[in-house]
Coordinates of C-alpha atoms in Angstrom, one line a residue:
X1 CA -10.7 7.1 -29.7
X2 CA -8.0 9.2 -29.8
X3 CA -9.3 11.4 -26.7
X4 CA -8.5 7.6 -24.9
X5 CA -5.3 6.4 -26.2
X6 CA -3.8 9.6 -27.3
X7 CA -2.4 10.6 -24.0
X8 CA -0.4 7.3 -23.9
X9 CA 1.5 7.7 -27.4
X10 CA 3.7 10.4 -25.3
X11 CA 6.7 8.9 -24.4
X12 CA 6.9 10.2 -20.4
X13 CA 2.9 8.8 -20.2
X14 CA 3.7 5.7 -21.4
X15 CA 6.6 5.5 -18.6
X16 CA 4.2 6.7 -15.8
X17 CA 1.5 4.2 -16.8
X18 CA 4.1 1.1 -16.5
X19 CA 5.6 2.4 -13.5
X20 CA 2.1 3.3 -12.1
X21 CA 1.1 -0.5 -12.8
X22 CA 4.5 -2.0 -11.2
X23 CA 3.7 0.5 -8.3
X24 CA -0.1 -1.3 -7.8
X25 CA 0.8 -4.7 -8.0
X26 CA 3.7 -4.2 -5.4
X27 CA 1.2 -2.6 -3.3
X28 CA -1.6 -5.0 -4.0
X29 CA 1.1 -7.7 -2.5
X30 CA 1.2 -5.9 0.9
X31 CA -1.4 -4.1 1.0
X32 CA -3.8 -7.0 1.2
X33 CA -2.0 -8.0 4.1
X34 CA -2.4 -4.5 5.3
X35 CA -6.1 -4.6 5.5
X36 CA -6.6 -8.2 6.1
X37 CA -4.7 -7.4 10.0
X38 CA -6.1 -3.9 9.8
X39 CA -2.5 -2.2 10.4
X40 CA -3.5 0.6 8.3
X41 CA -2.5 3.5 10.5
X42 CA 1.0 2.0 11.0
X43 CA 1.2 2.0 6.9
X44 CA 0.3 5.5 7.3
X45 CA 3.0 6.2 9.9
X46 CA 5.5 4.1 8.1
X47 CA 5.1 6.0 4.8
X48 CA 5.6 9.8 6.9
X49 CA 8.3 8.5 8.8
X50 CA 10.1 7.7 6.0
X51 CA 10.9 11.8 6.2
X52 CA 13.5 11.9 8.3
X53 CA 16.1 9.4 6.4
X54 CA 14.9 11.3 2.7
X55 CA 15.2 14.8 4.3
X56 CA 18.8 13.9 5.3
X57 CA 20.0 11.8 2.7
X58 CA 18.7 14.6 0.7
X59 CA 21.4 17.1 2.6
X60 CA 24.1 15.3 2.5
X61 CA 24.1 14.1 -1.4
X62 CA 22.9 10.8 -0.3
X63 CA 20.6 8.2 -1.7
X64 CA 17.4 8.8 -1.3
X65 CA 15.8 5.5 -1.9
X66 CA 18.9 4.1 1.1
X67 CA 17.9 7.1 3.3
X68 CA 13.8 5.9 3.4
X69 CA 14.5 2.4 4.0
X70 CA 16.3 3.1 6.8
X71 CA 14.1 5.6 8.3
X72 CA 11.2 3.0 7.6
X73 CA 13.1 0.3 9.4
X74 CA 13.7 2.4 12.8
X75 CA 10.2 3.6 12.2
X76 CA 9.0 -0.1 12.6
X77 CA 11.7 -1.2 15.4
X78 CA 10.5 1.9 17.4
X79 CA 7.0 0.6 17.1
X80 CA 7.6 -2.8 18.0
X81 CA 10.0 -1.3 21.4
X82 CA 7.5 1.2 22.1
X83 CA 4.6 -0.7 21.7
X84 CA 5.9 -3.4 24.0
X85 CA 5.0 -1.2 26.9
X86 CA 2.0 -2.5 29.1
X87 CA 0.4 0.7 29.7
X88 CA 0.1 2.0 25.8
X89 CA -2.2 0.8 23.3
X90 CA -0.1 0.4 20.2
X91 CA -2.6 3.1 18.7
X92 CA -0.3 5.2 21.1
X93 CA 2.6 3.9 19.9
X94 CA 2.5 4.7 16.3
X95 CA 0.7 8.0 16.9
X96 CA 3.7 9.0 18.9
X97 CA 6.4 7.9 16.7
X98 CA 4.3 9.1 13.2
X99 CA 4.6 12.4 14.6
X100 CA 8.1 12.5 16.4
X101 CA 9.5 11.4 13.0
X102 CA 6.9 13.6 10.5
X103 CA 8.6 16.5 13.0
X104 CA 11.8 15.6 12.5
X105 CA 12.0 15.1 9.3
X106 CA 10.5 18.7 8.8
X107 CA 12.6 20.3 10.9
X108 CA 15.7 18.8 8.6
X109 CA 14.2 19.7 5.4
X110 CA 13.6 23.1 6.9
X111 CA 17.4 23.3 6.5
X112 CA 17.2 23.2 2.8
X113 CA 17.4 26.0 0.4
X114 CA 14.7 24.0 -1.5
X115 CA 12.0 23.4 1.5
X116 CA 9.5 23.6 -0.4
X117 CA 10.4 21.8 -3.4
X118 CA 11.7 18.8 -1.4
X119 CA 8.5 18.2 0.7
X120 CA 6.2 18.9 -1.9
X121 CA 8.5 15.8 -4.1
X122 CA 8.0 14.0 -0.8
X123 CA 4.5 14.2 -0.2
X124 CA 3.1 14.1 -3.6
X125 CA 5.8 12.4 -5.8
X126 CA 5.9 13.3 -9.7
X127 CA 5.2 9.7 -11.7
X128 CA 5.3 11.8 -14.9
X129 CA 9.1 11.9 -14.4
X130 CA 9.3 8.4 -14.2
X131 CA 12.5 7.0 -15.8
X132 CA 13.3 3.6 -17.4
X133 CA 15.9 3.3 -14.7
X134 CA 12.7 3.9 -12.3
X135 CA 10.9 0.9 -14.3
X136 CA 13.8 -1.3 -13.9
X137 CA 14.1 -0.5 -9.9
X138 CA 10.4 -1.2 -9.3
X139 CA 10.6 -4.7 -11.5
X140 CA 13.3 -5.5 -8.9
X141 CA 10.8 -4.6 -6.0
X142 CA 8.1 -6.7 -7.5
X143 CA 10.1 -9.9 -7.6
X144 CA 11.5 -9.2 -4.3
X145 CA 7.9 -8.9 -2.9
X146 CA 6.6 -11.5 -5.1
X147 CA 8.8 -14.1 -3.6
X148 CA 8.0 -12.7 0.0
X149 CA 4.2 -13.0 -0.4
X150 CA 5.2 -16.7 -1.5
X151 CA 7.4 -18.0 0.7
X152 CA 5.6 -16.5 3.7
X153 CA 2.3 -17.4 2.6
X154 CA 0.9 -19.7 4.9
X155 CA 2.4 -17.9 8.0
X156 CA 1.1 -14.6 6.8
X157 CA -2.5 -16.2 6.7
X158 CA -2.3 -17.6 9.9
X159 CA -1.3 -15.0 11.4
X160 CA -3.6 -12.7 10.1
X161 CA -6.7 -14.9 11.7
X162 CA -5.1 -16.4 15.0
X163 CA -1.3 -15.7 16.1
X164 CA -1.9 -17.8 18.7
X165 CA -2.8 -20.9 16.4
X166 CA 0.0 -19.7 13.5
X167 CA 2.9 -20.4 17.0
X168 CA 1.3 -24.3 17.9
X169 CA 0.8 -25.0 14.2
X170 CA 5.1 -23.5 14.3
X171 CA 4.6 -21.0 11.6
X172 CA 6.6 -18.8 13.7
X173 CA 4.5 -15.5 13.8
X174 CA 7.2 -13.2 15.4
X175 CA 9.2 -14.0 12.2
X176 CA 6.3 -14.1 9.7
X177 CA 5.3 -10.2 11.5
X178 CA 8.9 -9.3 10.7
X179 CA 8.9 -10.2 6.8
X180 CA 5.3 -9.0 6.6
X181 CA 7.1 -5.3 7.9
X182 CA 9.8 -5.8 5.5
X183 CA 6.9 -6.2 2.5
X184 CA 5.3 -3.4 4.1
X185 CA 8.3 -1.5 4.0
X186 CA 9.8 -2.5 0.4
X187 CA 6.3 -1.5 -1.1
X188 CA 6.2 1.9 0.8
X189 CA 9.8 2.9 -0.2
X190 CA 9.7 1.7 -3.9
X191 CA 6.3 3.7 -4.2
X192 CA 6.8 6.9 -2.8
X193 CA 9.6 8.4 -5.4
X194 CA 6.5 7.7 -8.0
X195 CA 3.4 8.9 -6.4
X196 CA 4.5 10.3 -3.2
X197 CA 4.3 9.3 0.5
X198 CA 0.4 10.9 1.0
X199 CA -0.4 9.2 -2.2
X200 CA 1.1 5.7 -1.8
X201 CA -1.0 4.8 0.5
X202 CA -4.2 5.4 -1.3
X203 CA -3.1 2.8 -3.8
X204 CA -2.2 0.5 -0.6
X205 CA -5.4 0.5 1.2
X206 CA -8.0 1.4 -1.3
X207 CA -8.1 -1.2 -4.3
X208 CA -7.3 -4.6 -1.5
X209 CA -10.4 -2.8 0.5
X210 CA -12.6 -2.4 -2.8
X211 CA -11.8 -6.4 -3.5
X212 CA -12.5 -7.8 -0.2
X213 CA -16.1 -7.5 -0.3
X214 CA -16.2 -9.7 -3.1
X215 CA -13.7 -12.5 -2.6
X216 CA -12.9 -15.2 -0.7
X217 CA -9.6 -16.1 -1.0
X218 CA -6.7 -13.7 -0.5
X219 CA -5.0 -15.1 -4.1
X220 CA -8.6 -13.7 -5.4
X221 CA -7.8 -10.2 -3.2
X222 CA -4.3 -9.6 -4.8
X223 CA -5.4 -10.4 -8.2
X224 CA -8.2 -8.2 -8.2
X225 CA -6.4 -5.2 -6.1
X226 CA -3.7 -5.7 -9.0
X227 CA -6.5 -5.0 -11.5
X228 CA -8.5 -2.1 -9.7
X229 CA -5.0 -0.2 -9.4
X230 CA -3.9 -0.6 -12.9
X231 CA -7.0 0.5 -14.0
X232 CA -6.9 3.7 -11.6
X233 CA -3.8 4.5 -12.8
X234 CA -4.9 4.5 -16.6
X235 CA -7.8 6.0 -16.0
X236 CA -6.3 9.1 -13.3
X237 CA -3.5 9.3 -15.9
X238 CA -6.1 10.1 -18.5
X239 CA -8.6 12.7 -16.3
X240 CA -4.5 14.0 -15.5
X241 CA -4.1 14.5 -19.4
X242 CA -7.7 16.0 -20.3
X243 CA -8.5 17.9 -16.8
X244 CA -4.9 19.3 -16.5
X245 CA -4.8 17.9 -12.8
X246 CA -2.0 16.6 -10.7
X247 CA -1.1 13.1 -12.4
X248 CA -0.3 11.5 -8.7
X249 CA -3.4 12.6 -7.1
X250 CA -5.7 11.8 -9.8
X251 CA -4.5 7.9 -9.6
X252 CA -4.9 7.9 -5.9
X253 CA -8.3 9.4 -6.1
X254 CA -9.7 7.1 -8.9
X255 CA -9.0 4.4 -6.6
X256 CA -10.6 6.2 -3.4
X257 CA -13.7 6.1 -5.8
X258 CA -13.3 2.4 -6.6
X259 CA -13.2 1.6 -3.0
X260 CA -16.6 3.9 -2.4
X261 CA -18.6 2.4 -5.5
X262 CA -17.7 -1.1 -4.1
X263 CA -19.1 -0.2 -1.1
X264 CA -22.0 1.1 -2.2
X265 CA -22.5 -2.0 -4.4
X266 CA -21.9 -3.9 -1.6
X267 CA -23.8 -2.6 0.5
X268 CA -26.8 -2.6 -1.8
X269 CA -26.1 -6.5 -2.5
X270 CA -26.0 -7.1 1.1
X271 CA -29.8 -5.3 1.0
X272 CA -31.0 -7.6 -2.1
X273 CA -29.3 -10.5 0.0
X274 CA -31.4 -9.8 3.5
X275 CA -34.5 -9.9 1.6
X276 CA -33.3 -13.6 0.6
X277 CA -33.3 -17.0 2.2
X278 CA -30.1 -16.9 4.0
X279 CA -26.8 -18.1 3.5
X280 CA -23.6 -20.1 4.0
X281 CA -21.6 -18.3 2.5
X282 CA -19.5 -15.4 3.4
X283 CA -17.4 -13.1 1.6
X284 CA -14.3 -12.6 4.3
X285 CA -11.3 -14.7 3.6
X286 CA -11.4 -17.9 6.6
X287 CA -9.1 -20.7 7.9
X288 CA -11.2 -24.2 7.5
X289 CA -9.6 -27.0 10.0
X290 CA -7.1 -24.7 11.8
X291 CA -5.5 -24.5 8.6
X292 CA -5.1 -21.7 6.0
X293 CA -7.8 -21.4 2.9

């Protein structure tokens, strides 16, 4: 067994698997959310437009971490102004932005003596230079979106089926769609130093996507989205070890191939299952009563 568990007796291995497990459950939080109100293309925007605030916090000896949160949060205020506009679809809107901003930030990293270092750091990350002080920053974010996903459970559900039904039963969905960007936002932001902005959001879309087949409750979706990206992350750490390959891009593509063998198995279940005596049940998460499941 040593070919297994011989890559994680290394101390810097053992640091990227912990902070590559802290990373998936803070992106199983939102990311369920993500693909539940299928806002994946504005997670994709949101993570490139984070460029601009790096790129120049980066310049001027700044934080970096301070410089993509607020980047992130015009990113979304843009989208919400823009997007208000009769005449766009907000397809439009966050295409527009996700490339004014990916431009942007570009043109300020261009500036750098480093360009090519920085973006490269940017876009794929490096979580085998994950440092305790990394760990202890990400068990921050997790509590922070831990008590997020709980407090704004019931508003998030609703308003993920009906917004119109989560405002008469006064769940307040303008509210609820403004903590759901700030999830969005912490997970994106507290990911991207680890595996990178083109990365994070494999680990934010695939393992939710691979779950929801399966279960029927969005609890059920987080757990098992939690589970499916801690075990990509162990097992792309190991192919990174063995096969000598980028450790980031290994993770995110394990669970790319989670999310296609689920759907494979799925749809070969939903084959067995048409040759069947139907059904009653269904695998998508649902409100019974006009309330929240």
């Amino acid at each position: 067994m040593e070919w297994l568990m011989g890559p994680f007796e290394v101390t810097f291995v053992q640091r990227a698997l912990w902070g590559g497990i802290l990373v998936s459950l803070i992106c199983a939080l939102a990311g369920t959310w993500v693909v539940l109100r299928g806002m994946a293309f504005f997670g994709d925007a949101m993570s490139h437009g984070m460029l601009p605030g790096i790129a120049l916090a980066s310049l001027l000896g700044g934080n970096l971490l301070v410089g993509a949160a607020v980047s992130a949060a015009v990113m979304a205020l843009g989208v919400s102004v823009v997007g208000r506009s009769p005449r766009l679809s907000q397809d439009t809107s966050i295409g527009l932005l996700f490339v004014g901003m990916l431009s942007l930030g570009v043109i300020i990293v261009s500036r750098s003596q480093s360009f090519a270092v920085d973006l490269t750091g940017f876009l794929f990350g490096d979580v085998l230079a994950v440092r305790s002080a990394d760990l202890a920053y990400l068990g921050g974010a997790l509590v922070i979106a831990l008590a997020i996903s709980v407090f704004g459970y019931r508003p998030f559900v609703a308003l993920a089926f009906d917004e119109r039904k989560a405002h008469t039963l006064g769940l307040r969905p303008r509210l609820a769609h403004a903590a759901l960007l700030a999830l969005l936002t912490l997970a994106i932001v507290a990911s991207f130093h680890v595996v990178g902005t083109l990365l994070v959001f494999g680990l934010l879309i695939a393992p939710p996507a691979a779950v929801l087949p399966w279960a029927r409750r969005i609890p059920v979706i987080m757990i098992g989205a939690a589970c499916l990206g801690a075990t990509a992350t162990f097992i792309g750490l190991l192919l990174s070890w063995h096969l000598h390959t980028a450790a980031g891009a290994s993770i995110a593509a394990t669970a790319v191939v989670q999310f296609l063998l689920s759907t494979a198995a799925s749809g070969l279940h939903n084959r067995w299952a048409r040759s069947t005596p139907p059904s009653s049940t269904t695998h998508r998460p649902h409100m019974e009563n006009g309330h929240p499941s």
